[in-house]
mmCIF file of C-alpha atoms in Angstrom:
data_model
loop_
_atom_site.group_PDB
_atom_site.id
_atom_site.type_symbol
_atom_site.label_atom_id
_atom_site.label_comp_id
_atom_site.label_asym_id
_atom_site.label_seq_id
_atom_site.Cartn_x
_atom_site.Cartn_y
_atom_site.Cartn_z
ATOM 1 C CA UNK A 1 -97.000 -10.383 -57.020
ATOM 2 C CA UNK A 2 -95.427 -12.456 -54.281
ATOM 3 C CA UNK A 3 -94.019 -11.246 -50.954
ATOM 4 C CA UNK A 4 -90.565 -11.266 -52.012
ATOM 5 C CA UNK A 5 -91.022 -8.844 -55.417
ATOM 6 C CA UNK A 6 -92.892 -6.798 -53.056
ATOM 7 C CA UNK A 7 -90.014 -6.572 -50.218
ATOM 8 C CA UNK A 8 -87.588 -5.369 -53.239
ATOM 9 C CA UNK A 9 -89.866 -3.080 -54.530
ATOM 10 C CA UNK A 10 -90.519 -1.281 -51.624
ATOM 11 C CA UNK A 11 -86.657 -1.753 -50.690
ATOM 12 C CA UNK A 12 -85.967 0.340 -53.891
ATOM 13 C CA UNK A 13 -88.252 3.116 -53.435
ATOM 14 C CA UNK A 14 -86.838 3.283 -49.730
ATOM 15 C CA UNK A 15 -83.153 2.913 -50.147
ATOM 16 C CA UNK A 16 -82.640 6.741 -52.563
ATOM 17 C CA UNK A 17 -84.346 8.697 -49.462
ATOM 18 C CA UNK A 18 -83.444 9.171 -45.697
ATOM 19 C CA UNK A 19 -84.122 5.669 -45.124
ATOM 20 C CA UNK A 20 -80.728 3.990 -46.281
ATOM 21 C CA UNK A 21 -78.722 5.435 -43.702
ATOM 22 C CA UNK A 22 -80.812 3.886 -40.908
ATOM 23 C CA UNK A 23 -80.352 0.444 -43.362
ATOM 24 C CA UNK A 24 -77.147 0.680 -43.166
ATOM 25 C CA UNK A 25 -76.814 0.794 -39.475
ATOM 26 C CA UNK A 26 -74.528 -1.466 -37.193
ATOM 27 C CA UNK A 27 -75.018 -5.305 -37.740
ATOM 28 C CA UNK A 28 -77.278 -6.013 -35.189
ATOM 29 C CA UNK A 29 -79.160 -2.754 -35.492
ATOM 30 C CA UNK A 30 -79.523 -3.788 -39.218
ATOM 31 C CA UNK A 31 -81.301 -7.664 -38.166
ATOM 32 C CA UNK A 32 -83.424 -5.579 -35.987
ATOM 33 C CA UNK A 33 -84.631 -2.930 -38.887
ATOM 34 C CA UNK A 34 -84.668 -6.166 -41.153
ATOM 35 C CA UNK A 35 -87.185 -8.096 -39.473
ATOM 36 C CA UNK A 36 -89.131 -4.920 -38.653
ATOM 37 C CA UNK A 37 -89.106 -3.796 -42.777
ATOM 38 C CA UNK A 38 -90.437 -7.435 -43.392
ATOM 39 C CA UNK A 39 -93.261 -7.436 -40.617
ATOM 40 C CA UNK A 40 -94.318 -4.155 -42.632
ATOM 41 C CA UNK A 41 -94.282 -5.537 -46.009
ATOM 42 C CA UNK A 42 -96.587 -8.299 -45.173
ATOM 43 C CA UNK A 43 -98.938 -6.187 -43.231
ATOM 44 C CA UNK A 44 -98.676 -4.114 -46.666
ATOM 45 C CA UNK A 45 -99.108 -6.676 -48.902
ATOM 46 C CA UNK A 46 -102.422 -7.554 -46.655
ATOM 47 C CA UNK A 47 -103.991 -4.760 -48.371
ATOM 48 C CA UNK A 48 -102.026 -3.891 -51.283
ATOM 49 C CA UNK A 49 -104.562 -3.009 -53.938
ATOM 50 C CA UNK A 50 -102.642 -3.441 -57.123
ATOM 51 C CA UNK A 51 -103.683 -0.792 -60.533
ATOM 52 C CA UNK A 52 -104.947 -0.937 -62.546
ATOM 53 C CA UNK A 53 -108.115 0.253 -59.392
ATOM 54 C CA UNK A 54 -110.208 3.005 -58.119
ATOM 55 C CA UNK A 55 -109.582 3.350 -54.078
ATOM 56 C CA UNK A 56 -111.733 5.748 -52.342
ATOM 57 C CA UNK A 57 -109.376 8.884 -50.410
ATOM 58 C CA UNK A 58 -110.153 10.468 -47.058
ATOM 59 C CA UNK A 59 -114.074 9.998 -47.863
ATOM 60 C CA UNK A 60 -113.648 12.609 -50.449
ATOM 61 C CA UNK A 61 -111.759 11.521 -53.786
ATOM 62 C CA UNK A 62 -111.454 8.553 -55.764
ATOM 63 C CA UNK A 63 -108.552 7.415 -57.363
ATOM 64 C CA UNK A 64 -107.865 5.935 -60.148
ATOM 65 C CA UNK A 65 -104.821 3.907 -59.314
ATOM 66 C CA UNK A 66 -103.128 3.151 -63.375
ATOM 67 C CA UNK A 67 -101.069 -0.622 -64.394
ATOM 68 C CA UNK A 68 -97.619 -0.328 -62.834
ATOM 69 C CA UNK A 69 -98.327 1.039 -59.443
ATOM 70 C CA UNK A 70 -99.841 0.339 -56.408
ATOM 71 C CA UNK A 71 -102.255 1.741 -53.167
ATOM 72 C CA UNK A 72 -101.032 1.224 -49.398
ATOM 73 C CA UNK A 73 -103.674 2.189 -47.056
ATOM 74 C CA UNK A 74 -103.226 3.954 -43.555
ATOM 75 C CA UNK A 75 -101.901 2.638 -41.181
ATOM 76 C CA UNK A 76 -99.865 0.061 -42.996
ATOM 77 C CA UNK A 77 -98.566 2.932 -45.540
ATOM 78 C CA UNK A 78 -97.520 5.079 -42.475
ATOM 79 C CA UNK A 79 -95.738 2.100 -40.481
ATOM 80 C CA UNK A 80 -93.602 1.300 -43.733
ATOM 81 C CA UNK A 81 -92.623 4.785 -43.871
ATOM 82 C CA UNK A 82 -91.661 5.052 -40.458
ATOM 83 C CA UNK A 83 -89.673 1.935 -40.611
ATOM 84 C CA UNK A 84 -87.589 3.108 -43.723
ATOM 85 C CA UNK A 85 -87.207 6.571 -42.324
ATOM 86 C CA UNK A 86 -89.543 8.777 -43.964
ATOM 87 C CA UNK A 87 -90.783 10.319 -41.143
ATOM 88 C CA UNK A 88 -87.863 12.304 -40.581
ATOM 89 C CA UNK A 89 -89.404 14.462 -43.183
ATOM 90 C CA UNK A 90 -92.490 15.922 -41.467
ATOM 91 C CA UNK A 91 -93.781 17.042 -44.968
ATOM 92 C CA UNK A 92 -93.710 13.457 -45.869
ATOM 93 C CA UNK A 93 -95.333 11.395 -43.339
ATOM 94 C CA UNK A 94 -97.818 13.177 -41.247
ATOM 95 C CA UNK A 95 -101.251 13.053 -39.685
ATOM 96 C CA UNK A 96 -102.852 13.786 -43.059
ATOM 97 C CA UNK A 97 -101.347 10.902 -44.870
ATOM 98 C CA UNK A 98 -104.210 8.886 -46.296
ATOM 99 C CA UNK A 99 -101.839 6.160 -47.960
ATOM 100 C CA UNK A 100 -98.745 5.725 -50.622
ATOM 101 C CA UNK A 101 -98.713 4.432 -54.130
ATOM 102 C CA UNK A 102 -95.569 2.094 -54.680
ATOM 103 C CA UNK A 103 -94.014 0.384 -57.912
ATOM 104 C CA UNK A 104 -95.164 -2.935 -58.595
ATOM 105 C CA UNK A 105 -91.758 -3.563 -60.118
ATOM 106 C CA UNK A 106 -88.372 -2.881 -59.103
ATOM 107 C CA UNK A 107 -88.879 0.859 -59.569
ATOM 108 C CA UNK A 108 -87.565 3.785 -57.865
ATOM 109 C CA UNK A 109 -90.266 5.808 -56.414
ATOM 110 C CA UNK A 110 -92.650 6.102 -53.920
ATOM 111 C CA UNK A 111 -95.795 8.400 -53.807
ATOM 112 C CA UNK A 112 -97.227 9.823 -50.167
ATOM 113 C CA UNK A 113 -100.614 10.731 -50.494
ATOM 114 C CA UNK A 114 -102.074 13.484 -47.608
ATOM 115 C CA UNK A 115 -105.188 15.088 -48.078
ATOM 116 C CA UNK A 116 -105.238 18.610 -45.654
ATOM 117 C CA UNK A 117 -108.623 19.314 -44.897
ATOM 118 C CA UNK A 118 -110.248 23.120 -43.919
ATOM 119 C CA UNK A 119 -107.680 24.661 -46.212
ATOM 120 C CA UNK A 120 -108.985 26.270 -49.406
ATOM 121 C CA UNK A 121 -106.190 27.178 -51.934
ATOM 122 C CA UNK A 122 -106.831 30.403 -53.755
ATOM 123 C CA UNK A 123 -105.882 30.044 -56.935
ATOM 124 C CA UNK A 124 -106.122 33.744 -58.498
ATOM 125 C CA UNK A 125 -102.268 34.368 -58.770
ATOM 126 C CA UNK A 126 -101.474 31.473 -60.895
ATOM 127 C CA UNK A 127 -101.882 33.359 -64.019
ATOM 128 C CA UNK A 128 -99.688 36.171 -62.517
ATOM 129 C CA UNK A 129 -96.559 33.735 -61.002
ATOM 130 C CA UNK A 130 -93.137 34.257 -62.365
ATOM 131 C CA UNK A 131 -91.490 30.746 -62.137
ATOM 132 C CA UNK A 132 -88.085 32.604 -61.799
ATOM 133 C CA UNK A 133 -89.414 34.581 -58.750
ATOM 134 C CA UNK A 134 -90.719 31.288 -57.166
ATOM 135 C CA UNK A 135 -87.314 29.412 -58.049
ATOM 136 C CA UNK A 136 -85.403 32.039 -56.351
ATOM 137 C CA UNK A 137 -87.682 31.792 -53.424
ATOM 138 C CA UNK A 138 -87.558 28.115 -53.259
ATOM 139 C CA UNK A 139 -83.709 28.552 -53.368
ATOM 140 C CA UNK A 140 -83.630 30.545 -50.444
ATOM 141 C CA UNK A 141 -86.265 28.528 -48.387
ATOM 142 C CA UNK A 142 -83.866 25.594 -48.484
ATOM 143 C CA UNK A 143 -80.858 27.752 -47.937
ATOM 144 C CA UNK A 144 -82.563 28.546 -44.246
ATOM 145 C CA UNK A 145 -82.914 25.271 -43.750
ATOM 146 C CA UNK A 146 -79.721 23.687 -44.107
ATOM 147 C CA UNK A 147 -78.991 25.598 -40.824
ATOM 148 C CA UNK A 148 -81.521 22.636 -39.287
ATOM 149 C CA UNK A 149 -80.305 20.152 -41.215
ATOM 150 C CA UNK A 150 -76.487 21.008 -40.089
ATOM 151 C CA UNK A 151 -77.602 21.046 -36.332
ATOM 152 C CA UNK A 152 -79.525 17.255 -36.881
ATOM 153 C CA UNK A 153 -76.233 16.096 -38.569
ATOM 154 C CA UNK A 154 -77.697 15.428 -42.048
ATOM 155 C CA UNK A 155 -75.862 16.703 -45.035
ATOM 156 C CA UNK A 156 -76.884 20.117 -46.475
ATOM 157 C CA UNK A 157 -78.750 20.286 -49.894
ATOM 158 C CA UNK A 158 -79.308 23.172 -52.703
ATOM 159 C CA UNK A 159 -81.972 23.167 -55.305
ATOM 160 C CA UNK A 160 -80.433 23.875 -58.690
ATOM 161 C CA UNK A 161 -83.380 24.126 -61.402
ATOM 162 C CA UNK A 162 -86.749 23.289 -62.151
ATOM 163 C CA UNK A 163 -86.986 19.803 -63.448
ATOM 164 C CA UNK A 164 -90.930 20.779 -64.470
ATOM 165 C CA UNK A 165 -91.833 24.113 -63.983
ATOM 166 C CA UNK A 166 -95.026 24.856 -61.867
ATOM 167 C CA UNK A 167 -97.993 24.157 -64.524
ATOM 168 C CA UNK A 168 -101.408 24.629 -63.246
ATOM 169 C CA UNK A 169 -104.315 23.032 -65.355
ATOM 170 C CA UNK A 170 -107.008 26.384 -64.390
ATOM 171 C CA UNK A 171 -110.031 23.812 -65.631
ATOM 172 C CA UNK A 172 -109.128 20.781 -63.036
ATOM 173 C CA UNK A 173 -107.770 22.821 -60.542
ATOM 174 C CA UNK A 174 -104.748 20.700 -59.886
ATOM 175 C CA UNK A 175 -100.920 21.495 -60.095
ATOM 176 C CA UNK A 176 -97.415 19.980 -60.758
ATOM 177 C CA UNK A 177 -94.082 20.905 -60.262
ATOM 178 C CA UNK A 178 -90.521 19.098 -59.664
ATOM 179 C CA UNK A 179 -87.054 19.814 -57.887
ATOM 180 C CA UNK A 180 -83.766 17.793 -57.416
ATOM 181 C CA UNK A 181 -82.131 18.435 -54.210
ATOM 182 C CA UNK A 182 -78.468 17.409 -54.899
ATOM 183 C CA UNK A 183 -76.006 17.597 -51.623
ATOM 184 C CA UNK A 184 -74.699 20.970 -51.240
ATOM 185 C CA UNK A 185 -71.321 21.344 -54.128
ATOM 186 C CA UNK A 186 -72.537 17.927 -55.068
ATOM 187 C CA UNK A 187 -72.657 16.444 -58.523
ATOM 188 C CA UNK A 188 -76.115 17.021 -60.015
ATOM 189 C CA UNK A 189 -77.226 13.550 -60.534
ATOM 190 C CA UNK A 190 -76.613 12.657 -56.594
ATOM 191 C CA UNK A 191 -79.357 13.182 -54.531
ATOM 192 C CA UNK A 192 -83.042 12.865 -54.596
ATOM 193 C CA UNK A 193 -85.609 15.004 -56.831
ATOM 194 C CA UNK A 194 -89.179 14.823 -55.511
ATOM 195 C CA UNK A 195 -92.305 15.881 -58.101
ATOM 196 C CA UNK A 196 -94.982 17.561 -55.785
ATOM 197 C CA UNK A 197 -98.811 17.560 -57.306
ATOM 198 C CA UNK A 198 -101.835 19.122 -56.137
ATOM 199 C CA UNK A 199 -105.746 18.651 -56.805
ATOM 200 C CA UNK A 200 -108.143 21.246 -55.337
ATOM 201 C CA UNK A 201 -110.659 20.651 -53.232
ATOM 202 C CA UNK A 202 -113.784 23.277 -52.009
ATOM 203 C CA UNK A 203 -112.232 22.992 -48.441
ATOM 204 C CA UNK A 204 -109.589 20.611 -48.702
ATOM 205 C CA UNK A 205 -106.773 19.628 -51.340
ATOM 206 C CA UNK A 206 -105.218 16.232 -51.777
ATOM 207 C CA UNK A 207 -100.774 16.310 -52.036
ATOM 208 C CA UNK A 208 -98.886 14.049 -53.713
ATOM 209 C CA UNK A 209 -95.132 14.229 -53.106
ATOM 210 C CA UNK A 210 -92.907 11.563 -55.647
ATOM 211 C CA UNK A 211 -89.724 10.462 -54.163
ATOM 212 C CA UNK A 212 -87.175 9.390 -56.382
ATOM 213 C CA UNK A 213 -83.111 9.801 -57.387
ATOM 214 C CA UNK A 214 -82.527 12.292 -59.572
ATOM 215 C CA UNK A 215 -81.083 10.267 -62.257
ATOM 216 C CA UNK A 216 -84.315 8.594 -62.849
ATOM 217 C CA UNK A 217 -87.019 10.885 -61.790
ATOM 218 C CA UNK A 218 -87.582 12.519 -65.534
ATOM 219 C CA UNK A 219 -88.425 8.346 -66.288
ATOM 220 C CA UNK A 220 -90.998 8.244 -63.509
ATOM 221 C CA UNK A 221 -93.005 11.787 -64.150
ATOM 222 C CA UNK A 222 -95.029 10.306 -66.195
ATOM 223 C CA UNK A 223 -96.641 7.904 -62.952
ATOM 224 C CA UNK A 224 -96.678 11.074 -61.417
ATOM 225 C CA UNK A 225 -98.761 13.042 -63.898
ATOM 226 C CA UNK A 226 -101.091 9.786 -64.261
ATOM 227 C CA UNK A 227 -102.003 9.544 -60.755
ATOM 228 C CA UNK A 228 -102.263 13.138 -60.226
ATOM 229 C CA UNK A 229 -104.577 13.191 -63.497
ATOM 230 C CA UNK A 230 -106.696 9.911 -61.682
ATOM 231 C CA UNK A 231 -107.389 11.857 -58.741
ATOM 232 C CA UNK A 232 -110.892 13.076 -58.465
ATOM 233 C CA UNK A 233 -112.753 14.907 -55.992
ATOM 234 C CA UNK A 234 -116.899 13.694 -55.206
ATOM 235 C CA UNK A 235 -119.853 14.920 -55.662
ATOM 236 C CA UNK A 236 -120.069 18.172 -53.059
ATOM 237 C CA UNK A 237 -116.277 18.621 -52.911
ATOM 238 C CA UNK A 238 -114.897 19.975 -55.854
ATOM 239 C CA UNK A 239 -113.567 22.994 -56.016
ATOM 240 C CA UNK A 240 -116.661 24.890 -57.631
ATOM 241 C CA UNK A 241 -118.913 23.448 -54.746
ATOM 242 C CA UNK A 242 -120.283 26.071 -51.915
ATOM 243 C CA UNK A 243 -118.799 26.129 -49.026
ATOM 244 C CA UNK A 244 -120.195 25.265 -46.094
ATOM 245 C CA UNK A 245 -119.853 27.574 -42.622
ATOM 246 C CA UNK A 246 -117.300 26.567 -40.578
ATOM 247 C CA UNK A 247 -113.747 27.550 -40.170
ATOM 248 C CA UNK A 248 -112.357 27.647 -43.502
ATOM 249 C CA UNK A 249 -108.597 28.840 -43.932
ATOM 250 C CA UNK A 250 -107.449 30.240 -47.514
ATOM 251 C CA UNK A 251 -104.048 30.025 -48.833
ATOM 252 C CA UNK A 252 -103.029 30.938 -51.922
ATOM 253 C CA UNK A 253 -101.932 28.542 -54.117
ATOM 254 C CA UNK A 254 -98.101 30.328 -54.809
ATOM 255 C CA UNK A 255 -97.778 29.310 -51.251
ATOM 256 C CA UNK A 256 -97.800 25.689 -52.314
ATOM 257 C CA UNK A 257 -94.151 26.213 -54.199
ATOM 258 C CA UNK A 258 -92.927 28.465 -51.915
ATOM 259 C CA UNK A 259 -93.309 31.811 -49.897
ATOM 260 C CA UNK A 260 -93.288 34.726 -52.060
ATOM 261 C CA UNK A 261 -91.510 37.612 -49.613
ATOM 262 C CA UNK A 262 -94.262 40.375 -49.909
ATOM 263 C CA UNK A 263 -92.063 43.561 -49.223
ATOM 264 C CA UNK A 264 -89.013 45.080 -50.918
ATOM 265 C CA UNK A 265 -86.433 43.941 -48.016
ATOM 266 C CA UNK A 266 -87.979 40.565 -47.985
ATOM 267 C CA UNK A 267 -87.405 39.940 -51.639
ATOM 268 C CA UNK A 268 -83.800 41.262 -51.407
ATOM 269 C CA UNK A 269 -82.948 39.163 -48.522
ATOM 270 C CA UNK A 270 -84.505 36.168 -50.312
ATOM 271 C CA UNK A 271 -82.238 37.039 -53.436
ATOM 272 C CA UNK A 272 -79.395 37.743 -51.294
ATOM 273 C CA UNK A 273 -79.967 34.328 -50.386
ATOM 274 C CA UNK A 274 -80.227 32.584 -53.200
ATOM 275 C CA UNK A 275 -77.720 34.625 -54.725
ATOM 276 C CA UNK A 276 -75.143 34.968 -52.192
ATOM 277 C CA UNK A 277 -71.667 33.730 -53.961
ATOM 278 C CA UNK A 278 -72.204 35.650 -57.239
ATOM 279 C CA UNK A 279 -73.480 38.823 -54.690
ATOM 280 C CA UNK A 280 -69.721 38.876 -53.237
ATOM 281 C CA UNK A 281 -67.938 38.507 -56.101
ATOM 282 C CA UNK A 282 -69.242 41.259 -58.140
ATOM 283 C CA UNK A 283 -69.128 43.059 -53.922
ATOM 284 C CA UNK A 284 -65.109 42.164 -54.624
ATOM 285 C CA UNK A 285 -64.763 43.336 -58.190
ATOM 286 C CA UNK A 286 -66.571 46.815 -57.322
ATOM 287 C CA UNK A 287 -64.151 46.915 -53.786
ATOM 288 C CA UNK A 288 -60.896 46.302 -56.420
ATOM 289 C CA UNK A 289 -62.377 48.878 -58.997
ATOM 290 C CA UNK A 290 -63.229 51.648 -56.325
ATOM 291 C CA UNK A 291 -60.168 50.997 -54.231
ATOM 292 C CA UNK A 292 -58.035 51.754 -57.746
ATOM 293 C CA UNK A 293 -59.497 54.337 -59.155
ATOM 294 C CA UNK A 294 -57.961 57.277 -57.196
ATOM 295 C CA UNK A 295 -54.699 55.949 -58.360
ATOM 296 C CA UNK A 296 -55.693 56.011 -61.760
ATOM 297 C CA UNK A 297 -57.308 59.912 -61.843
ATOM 298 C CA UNK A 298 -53.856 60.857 -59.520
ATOM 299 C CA UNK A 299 -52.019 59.284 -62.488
ATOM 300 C CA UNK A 300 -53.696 61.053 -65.445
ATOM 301 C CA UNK A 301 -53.419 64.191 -62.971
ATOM 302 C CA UNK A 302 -49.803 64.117 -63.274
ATOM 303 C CA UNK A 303 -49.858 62.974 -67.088
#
């Protein structure tokens, strides 16, 4: 693939995310970013390894990169990012970031790849989740942070439904689950959906987060569920493998969607949360109904 396919490809996984307002800057802020965006594409396309290809991960995995996509190493991955914005999201790009997979067409999508090391995800509660529980949870996570997003001047968001409801695979120890993140009262299709998959290391656990516009994402799950599925850990680092001594934190794997509140008050103020506009109108209906009931027992008094 030549430079200039490349440029576009990576121009149309970058322009759906934080990115585009940064490409849309003043004129001469936009040459700037332009020449910047190019001087990472051909560093990228240095060391592009196009699928179909096995690249080796953080010394720990292999994968198995399939036809369509493509593997950015670090740093090259992480200066692209940067460039186009990603960073803004510290989920996103940070010091764990190992390298993206990219379209090798005109697609829409990108794939960050982190692997977070001395973490081992417990993974007992997966058969006991309730995917509406974790929903509502999510709901209200994002709810919290809209406060942040309102103070940094971006626009707020809401998650609305599960696009793929958490499905853990108990036998590879890895799991998927998706989102859309419309603007706040927005229509559904705006906005970005992002398809977060997780494979399970001893100590360890490798993250990939999808980024892509809602109105295609269902299209592109399928990449997702391909390169989560060629992800494998080595020899001495899967998840049945001893652990060694050393500081080991646990974390169960729930956590991974979202924080379960653990006591009653929690869990109200989390459905409160996610809940809050249909909370105050039944809150009006039962102020109206209290409010005119005397009236009505004074009435059949006197009747």
């Amino acid at each position: 693939m030549n430079a200039r396919r490349i440029l576009a490809a990576l121009l149309a996984a970058a322009v759906f995310f934080v990115g585009i307002t940064t490409l849309q800057a003043q004129e001469t802020d936009s040459q700037k970013q332009a020449e910047a965006l190019q001087a990472t594409v051909d560093a990228m396309q240095k060391v592009l390894q196009p699928g179909p290809v096995e690249v080796k991960l953080a010394g720990r995995a292999s994968l198995q990169v399939p036809t369509g996509a493509g593997f950015v190493r670090q740093p090259e991955a992480g200066a692209w990012a940067k460039v186009v914005g990603y960073d803004k999201d510290v989920n996103l790009l940070n010091p764990d970031l190992v390298g993206i997979a990219i379209p090798m067409s005109e697609e829409n999508w990108v794939v960050f790849v982190n692997y977070h090391a001395g973490t081992r995800v417990v993974d007992d509660g997966a058969k006991d989740w309730d995917p509406d529980a974790l929903l509502n949870a999510l709901k209200a996570s994002n709810e919290a942070g809209n406060a942040a997003r309102q103070q940094r001047g971006e626009p707020q968001t809401e998650v609305r439904s599960w696009l793929e409801a958490p499905k853990y695979d108990n036998a590879a120890h890895k799991l998927i689950w998706a989102t859309s993140s419309a603007g706040k009262s927005g229509d559904a299709d705006e906005g970005t959906a992002t398809v977060h998959a997780y494979a399970l290391g001893k100590d360890g656990y490798f993250e990939l987060t999808m980024v892509s516009p809602n109105t295609e994402v269902v299209s592109h799950l399928t990449m997702a569920e391909a390169l989560l599925s060629g992800l494998r850990f080595g020899d001495g680092q899967q998840y049945g493998d001893a652990v060694a001594g050393g500081e080991i934190k646990e974390r169960s794997i729930a956590s991974l969607i979202a924080t379960l509140p653990s006591s009653f008050m929690d869990k109200a103020a989390a459905f409160a949360a996610a809940y809050w506009l249909w909370l105050a109108i039944i809150l009006l209906v039962l102020i109206i109904v209290l409010v005119g009931l005397p009236r009505m027992l004074r009435r059949g008094d006197a009747v």
